[in-house]
Tab-separated table of C-alpha atoms and ligand atoms in Angstrom:
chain	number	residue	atom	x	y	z
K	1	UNK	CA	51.760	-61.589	106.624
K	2	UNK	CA	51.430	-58.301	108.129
K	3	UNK	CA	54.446	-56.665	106.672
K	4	UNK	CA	53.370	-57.924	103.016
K	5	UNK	CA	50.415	-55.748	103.586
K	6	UNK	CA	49.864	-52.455	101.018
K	7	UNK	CA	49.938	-48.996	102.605
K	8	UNK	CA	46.071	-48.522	102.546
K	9	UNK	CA	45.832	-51.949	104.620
K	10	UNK	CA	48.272	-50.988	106.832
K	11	UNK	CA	46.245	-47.691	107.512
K	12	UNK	CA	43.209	-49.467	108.548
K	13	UNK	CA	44.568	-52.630	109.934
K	14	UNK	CA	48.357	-52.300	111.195
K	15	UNK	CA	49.204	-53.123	114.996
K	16	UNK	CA	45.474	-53.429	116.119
K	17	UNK	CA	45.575	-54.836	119.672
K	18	UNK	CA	42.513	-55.923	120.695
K	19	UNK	CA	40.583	-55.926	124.408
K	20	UNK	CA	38.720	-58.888	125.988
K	21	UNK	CA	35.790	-57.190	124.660
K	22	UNK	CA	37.066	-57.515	120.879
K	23	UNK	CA	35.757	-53.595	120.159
K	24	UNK	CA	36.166	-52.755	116.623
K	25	UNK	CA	37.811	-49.505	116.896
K	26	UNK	CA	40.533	-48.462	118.629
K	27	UNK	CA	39.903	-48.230	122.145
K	28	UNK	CA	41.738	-44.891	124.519
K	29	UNK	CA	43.355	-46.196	126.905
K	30	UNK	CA	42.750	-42.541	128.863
K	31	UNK	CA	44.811	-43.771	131.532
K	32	UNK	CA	48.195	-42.113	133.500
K	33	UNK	CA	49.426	-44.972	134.733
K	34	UNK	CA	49.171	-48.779	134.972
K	35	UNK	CA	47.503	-51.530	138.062
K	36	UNK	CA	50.333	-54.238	139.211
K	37	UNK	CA	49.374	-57.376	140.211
K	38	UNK	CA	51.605	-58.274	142.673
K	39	UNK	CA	55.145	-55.765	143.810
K	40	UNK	CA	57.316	-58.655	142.329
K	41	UNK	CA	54.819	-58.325	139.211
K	42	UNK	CA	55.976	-54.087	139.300
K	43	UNK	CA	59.713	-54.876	140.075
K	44	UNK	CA	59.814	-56.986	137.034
K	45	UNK	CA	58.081	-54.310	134.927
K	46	UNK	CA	60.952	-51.778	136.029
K	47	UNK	CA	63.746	-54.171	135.401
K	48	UNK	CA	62.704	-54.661	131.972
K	49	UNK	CA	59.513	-54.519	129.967
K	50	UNK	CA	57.859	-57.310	128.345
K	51	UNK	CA	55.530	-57.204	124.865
K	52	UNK	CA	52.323	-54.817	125.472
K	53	UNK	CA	53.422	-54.072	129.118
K	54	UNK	CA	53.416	-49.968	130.066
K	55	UNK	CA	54.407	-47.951	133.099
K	56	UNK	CA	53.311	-44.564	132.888
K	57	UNK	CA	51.729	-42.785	129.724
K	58	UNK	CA	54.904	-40.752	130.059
K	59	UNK	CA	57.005	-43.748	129.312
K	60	UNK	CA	54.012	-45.236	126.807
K	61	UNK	CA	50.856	-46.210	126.008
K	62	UNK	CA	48.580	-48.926	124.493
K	63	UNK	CA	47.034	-46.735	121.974
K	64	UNK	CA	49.895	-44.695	121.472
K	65	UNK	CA	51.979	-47.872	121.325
K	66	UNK	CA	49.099	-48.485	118.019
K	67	UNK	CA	50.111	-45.348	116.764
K	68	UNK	CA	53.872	-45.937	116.509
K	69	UNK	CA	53.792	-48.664	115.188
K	70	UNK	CA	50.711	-47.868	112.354
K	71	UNK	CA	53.015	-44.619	111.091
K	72	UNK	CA	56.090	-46.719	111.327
K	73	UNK	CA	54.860	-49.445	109.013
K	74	UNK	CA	53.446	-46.777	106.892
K	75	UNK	CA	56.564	-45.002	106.927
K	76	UNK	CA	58.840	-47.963	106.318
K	77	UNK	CA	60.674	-47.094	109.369
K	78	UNK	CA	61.809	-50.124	112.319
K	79	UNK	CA	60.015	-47.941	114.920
K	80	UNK	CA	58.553	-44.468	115.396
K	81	UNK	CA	58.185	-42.399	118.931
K	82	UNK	CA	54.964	-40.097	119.240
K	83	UNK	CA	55.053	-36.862	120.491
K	84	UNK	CA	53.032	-33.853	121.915
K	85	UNK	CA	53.583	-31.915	118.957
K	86	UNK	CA	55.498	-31.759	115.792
K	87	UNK	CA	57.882	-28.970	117.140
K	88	UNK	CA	58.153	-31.641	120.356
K	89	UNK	CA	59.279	-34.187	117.827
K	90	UNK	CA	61.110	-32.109	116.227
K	91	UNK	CA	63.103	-31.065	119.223
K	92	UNK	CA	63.457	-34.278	120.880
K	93	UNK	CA	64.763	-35.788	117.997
K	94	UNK	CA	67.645	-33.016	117.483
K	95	UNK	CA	68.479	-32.716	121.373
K	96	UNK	CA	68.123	-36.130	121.831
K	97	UNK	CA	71.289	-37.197	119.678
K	98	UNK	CA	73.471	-33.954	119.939
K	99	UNK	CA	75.529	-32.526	122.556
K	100	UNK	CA	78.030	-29.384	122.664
K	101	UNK	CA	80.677	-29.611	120.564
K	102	UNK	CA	78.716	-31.332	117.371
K	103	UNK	CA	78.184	-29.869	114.575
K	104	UNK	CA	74.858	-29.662	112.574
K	105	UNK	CA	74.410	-28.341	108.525
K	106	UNK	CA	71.100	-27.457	108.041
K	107	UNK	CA	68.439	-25.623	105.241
K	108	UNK	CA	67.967	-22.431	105.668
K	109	UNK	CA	64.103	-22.056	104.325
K	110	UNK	CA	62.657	-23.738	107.769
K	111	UNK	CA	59.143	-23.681	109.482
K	112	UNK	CA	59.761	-20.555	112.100
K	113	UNK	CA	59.649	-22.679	115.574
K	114	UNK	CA	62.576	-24.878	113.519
K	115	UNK	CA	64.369	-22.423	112.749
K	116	UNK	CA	64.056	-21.368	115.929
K	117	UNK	CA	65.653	-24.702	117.250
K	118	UNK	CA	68.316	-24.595	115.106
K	119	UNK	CA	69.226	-21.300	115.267
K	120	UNK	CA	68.767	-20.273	119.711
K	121	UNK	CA	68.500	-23.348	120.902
K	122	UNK	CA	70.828	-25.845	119.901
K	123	UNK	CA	73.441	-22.874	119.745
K	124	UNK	CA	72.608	-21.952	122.914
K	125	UNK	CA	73.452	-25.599	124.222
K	126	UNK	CA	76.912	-25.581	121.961
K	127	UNK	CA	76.029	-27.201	119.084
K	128	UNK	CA	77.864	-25.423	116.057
K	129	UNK	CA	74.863	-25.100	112.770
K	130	UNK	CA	75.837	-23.881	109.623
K	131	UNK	CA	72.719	-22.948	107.346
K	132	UNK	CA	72.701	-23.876	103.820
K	133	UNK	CA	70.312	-22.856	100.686
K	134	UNK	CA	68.971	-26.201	100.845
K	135	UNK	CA	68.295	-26.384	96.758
K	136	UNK	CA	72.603	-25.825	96.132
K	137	UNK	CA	74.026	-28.831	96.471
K	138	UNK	CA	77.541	-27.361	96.329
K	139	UNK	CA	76.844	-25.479	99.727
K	140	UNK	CA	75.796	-28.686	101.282
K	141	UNK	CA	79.372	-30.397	100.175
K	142	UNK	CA	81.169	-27.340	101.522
K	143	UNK	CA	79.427	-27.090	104.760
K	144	UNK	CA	79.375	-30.884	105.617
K	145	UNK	CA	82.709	-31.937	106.850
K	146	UNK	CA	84.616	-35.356	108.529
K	147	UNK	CA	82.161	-35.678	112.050
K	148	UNK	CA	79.288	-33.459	111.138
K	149	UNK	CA	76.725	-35.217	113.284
K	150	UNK	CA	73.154	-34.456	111.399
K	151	UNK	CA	72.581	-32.631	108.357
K	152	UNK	CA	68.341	-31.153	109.092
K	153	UNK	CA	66.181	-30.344	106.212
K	154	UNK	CA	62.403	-29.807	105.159
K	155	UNK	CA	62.504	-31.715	102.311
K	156	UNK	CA	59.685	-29.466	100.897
K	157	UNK	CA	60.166	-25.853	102.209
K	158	UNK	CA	57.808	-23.708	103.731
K	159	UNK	CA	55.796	-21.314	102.404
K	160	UNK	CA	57.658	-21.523	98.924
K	161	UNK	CA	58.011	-25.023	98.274
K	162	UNK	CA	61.287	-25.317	97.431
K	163	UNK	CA	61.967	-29.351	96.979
K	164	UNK	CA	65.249	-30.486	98.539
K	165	UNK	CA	67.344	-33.898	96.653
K	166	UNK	CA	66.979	-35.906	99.475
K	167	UNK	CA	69.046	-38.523	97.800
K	168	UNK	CA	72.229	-36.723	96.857
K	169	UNK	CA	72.089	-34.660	100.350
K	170	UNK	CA	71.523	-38.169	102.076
K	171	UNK	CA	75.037	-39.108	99.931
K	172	UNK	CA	77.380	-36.315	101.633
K	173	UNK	CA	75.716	-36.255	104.483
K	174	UNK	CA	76.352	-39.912	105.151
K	175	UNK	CA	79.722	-39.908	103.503
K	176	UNK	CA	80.973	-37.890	106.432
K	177	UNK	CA	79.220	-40.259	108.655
K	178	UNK	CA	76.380	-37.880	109.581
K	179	UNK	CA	72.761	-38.473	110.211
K	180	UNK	CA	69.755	-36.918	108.014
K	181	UNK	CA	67.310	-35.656	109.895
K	182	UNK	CA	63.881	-35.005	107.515
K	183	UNK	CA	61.153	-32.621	108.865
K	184	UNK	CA	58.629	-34.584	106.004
K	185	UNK	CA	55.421	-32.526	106.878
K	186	UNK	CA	54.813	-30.728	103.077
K	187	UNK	CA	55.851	-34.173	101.420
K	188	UNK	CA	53.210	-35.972	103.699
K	189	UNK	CA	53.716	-39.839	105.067
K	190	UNK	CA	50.993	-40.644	102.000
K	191	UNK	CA	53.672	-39.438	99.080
K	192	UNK	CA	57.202	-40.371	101.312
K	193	UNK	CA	60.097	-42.112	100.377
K	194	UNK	CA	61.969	-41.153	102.067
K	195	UNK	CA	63.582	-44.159	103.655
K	196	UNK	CA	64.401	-45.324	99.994
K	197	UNK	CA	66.146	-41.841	99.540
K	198	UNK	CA	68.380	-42.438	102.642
K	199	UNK	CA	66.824	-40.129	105.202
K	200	UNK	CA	67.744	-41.726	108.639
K	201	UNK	CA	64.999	-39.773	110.410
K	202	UNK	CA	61.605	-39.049	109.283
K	203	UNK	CA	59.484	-36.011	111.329
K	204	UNK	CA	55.844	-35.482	110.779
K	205	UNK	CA	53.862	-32.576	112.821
K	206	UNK	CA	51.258	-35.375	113.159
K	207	UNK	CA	48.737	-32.067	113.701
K	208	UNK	CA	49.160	-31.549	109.951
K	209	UNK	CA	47.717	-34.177	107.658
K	210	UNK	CA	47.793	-37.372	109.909
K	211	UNK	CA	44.479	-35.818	111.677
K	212	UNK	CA	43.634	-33.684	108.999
K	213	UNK	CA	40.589	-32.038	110.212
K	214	UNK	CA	42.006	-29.739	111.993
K	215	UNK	CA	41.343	-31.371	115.619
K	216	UNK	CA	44.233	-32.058	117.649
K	217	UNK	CA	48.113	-31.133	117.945
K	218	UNK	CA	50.585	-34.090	117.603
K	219	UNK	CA	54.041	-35.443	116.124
K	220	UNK	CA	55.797	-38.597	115.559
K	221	UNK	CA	59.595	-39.187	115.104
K	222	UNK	CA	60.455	-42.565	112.862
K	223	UNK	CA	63.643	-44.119	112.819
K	224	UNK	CA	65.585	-47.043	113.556
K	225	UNK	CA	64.660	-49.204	116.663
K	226	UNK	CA	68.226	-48.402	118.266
K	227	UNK	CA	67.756	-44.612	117.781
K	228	UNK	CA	64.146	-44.554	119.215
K	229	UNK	CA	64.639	-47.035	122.004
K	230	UNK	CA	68.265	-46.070	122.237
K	231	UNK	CA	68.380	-42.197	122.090
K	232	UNK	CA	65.080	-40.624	121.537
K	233	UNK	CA	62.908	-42.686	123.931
K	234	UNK	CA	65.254	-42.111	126.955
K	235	UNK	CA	65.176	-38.423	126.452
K	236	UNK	CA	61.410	-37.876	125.735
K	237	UNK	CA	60.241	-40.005	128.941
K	238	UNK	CA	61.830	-37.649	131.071
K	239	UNK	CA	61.267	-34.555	129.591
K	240	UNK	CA	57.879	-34.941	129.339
K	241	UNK	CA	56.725	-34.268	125.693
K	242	UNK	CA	54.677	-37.441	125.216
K	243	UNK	CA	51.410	-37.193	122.940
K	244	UNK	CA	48.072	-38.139	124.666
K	245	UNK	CA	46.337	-40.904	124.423
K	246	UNK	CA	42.773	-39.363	123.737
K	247	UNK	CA	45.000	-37.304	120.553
K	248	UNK	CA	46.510	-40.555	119.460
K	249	UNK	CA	43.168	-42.387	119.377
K	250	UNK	CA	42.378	-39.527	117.043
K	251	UNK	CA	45.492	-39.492	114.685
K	252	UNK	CA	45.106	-43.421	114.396
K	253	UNK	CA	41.378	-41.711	113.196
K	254	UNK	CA	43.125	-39.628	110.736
K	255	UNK	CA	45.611	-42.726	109.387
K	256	UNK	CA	42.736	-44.490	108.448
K	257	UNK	CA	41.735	-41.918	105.834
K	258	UNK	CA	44.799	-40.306	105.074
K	259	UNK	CA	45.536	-42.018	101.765
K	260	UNK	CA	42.089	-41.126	100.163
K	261	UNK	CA	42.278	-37.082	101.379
K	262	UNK	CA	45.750	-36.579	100.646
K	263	UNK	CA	45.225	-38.018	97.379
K	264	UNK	CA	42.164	-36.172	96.356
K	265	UNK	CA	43.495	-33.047	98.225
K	266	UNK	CA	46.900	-33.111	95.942
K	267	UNK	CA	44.716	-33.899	92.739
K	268	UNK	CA	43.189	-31.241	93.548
K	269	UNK	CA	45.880	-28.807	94.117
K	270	UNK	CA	47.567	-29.809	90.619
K	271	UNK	CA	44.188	-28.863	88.772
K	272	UNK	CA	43.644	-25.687	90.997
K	273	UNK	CA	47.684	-24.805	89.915
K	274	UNK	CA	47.100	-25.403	86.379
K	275	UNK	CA	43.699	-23.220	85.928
K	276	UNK	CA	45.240	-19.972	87.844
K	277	UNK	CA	48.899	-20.920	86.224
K	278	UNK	CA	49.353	-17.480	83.573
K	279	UNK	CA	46.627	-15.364	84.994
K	280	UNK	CA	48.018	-11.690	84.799
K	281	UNK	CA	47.076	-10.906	87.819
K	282	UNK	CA	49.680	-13.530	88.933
K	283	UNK	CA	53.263	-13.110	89.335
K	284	UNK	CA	54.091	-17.049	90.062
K	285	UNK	CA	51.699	-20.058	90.797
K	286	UNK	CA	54.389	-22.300	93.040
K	287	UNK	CA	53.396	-26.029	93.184
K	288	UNK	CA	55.901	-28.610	93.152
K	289	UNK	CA	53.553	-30.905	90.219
K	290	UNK	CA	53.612	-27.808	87.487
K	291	UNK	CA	56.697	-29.189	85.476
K	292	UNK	CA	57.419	-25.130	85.251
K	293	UNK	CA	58.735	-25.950	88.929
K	294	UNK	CA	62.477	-25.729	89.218
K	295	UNK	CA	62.370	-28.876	90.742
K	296	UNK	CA	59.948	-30.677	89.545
K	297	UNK	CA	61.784	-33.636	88.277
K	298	UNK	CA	63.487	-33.864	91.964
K	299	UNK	CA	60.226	-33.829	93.003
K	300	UNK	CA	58.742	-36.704	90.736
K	301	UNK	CA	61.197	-38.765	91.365
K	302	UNK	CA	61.840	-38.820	95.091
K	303	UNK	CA	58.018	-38.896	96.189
K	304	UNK	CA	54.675	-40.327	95.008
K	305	UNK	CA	52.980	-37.057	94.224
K	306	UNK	CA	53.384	-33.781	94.942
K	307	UNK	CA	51.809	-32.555	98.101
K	308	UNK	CA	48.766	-30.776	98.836
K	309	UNK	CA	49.922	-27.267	99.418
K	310	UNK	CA	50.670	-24.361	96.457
K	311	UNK	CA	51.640	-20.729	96.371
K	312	UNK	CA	49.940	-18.108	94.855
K	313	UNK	CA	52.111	-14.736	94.240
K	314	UNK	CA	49.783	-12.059	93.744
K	315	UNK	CA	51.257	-9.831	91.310
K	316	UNK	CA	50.282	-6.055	92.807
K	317	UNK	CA	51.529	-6.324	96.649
K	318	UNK	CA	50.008	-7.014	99.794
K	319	UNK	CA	47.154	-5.084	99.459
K	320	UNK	CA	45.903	-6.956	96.125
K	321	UNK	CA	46.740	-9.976	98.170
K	322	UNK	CA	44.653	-8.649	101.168
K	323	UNK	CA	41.867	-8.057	98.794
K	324	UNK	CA	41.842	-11.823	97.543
K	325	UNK	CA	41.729	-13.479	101.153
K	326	UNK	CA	39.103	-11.007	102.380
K	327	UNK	CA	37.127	-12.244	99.620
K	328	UNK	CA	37.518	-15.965	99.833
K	329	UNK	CA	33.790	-17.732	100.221
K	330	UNK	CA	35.198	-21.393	100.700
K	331	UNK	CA	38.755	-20.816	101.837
K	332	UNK	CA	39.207	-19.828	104.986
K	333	UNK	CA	41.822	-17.621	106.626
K	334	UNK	CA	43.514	-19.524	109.123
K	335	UNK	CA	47.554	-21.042	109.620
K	336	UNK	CA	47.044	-25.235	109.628
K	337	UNK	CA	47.551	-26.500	106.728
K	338	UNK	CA	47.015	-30.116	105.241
K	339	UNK	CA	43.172	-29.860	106.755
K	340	UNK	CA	40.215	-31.042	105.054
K	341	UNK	CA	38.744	-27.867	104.658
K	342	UNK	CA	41.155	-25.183	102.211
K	343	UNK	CA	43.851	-22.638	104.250
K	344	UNK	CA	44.327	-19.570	102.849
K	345	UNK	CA	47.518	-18.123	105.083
K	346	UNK	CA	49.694	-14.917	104.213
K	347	UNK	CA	53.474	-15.977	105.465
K	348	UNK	CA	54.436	-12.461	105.673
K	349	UNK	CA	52.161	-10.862	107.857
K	350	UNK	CA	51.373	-13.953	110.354
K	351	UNK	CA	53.839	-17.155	110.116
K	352	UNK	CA	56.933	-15.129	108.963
K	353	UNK	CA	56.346	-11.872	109.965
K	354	UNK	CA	58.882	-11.907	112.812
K	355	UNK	CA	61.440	-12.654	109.878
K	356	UNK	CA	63.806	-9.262	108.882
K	357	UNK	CA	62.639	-8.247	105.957
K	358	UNK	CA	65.736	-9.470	103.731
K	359	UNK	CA	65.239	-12.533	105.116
K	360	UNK	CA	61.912	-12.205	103.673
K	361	UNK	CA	62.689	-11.469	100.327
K	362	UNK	CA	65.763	-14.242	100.103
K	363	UNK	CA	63.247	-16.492	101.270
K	364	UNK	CA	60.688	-16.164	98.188
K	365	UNK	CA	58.317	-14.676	100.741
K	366	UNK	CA	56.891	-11.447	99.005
K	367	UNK	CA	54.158	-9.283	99.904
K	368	UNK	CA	51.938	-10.564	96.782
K	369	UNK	CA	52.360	-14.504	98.429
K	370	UNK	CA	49.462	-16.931	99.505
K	371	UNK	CA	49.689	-20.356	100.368
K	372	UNK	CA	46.786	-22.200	100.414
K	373	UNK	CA	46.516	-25.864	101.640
K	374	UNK	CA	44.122	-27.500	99.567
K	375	UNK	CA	41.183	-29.169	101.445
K	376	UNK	CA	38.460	-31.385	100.481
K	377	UNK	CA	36.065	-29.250	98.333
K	378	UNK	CA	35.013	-29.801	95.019
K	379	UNK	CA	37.681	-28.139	92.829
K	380	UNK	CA	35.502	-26.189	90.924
K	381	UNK	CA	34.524	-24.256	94.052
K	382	UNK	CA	37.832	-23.202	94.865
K	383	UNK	CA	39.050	-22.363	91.436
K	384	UNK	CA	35.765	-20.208	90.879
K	385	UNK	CA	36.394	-18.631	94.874
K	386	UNK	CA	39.770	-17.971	93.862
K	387	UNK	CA	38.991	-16.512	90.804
K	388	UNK	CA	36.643	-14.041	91.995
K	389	UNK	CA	39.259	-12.684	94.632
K	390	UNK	CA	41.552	-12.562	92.163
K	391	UNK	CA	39.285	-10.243	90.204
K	392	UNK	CA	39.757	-7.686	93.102
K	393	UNK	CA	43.244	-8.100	93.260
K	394	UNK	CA	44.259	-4.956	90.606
G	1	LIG	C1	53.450	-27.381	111.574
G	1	LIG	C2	54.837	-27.751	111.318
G	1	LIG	C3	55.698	-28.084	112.377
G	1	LIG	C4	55.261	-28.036	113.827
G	1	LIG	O1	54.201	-28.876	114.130
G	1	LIG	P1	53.239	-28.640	115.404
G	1	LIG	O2	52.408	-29.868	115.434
G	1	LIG	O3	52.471	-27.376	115.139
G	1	LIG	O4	54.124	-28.491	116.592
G	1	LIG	C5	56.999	-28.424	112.078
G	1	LIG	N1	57.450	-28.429	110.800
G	1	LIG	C6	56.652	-28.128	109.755
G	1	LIG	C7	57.211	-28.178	108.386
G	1	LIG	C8	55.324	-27.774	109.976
G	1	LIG	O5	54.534	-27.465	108.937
């Protein structure tokens, strides 16, 4: 049985439909829209749709429809709704079930375009948010109350990796009856559990390490099948943010391989942490797998590794830190992360530059900090490339 199945047979083999021509790969369906046989034949369709029947790519897909259902089953989710984007899941998901008058509790470390959400435009439509430090558990019990409607968290922040207890958040939130709402990118569908530590919705930026090389934007929203038949699908259909069916052809690509990369990639990014961990020229080496990570037990226990990202702070400022990307041979300087090839990315000058500057500095975010997404190299090549910027860095 299909659902028996591991999670690396699931990857390769999970909700394959098949042509009349019995291709081996996936095939793209690079089509709008959908041929009726008779107008009694498209009246039914409207009415109600039967198994593998589509409308408009709008509505969905036959490869997309592969998609869903591949992350879903990966995911451990009843259903999952692909998107344009993650920042189109992302927003779908959160527009899709609020309206004015709810109230939302969320982290405050957030990806800038979620922020972004939280902060203009779900205000903006009446929705009350109150923004928590997500790693204090006492601000989460005082700011969730009786009808909070969604508590929203990154359950690994971004750039500074702060790991969120999805379980005991998940407790109050659901306690006062509200939904938790999981942006999962840093903890990656490979590593999730997500659904075991309560999290009612699970977001991936599909762009991140479902493709993985860097190819082709995309996002996915996993739930129950009444919330993404009930409430998301309803709202995405018409407002247009559906993912393409050439770009999910390529993340169902990227599924097929993500268990190996983000494997090797996070092996990788343990032994890269522990060779630069106590260099001088170092003020902190931030990876969620060093057990000198405040939450590194929170981390062990609520995922099956530890990502694929770190942080480097470099101890003498921006310049220093300038110095060390300039220098990078392998890494390249760039703003993706979870790619096959290593990111080197400065938050402060390019993803969270627009950020005040105390915001900045309550955030972790320091002039010294790099985050590098770990790609595919061999290890020894990016501890030696790191190494030698670091030797610039005084
Ligand atoms: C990249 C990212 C997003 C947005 O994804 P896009 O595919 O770029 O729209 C959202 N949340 C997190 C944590 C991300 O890293």
């Amino acid at each position: 049985m299909a659902q028996d199945w591991g999670k690396r047979t699931k990857l390769v083999h999970h909700g394959a439909r098949r042509s009349q021509y019995g291709e081996v790969a996936e095939a793209i369906y690079l089509t709008q829209g959908f041929v009726y046989p008779t107008a009694e034949a498209a009246e039914a369709r409207f009415v109600a749709l039967g198994e593998d029947e589509f409308i408009y790519a709008r509505y969905g897909n036959p490869t997309v429809a592969v998609f869903e259902e591949r992350i879903a089953a990966l995911e451990g989710t009843e259903d999952a709704f692909a998107t344009a984007s993650g920042m189109a899941a992302v927003s779908g998901a959160l527009t899709s079930m609020l309206r004015a008058g709810d109230h939302v509790v969320s982290s405050r470390a957030l990806f800038g375009s979620c922020l972004y959400i939280l902060e203009e435009v779900l205000r903006r439509y009446g929705v009350e948010v109150t923004f928590v430090d997500g790693t204090d558990l006492d601000q989460w019990r005082a700011a969730i109350r009786p009808g909070t409607k969604a508590v929203f968290l990154e359950s690994i922040s971004n750039p500074t990796l702060e790991v969120i207890d999805l379980k005991s958040v998940a407790d109050l939130a659901h306690a006062a009856g509200a939904l938790v709402v999981v942006d999962n990118v840093f903890a990656t569908p490979v590593f999730s559990r997500a659904v075991e530590m309560g999290a009612d919705v699970i977001i991936y930026s599909a762009t991140k390490h479902i493709d993985g090389q860097g190819r082709a934007l995309g996002g996915v929203i996993c739930g129950t099948r009444a919330f993404i038949r009930g409430v998301v699908e309803p709202y995405m259909k018409h407002t247009g943010g559906a993912l393409s069916p050439f770009n999910a052809w390529i993340m169902l690509n990227g599924l097929t391989t993500i268990d190996l990369r983000v494997r090797a990639q996070a092996a990788s990014a343990l032994a890269i942490a522990e060779a630069l961990q106590g260099d001088p020229r170092l003020a902190r080496v931030i990876y969620p797998g060093l057990t000198s990570h405040p939450q590194h037990a929170i981390a062990a226990a609520q995922m099956d590794g530890f990502g694929t990202v770190l942080a480097l702070d470099v101890a003498a400022g921006k310049e220093a830190a300038f110095r060390v990307l300039n220098a990078l041979q392998v890494a390249v300087i760039s703003n993706n992360l979870g790619d096959a090839r290593t990111i080197a990315t400065h938050p402060a000058t390019t993803t969270h530059q627009r950020l005040p500057e105390d915001q900045k500095i309550a955030l972790g975010i320091t002039p010294g900090l790099i985050r590098l997404s770990v790609g595919l190299e061999d290890t020894d090549d990016l501890i030696a490339d790191l190494r030698a910027g670091l030797d610039l860095a005084n």
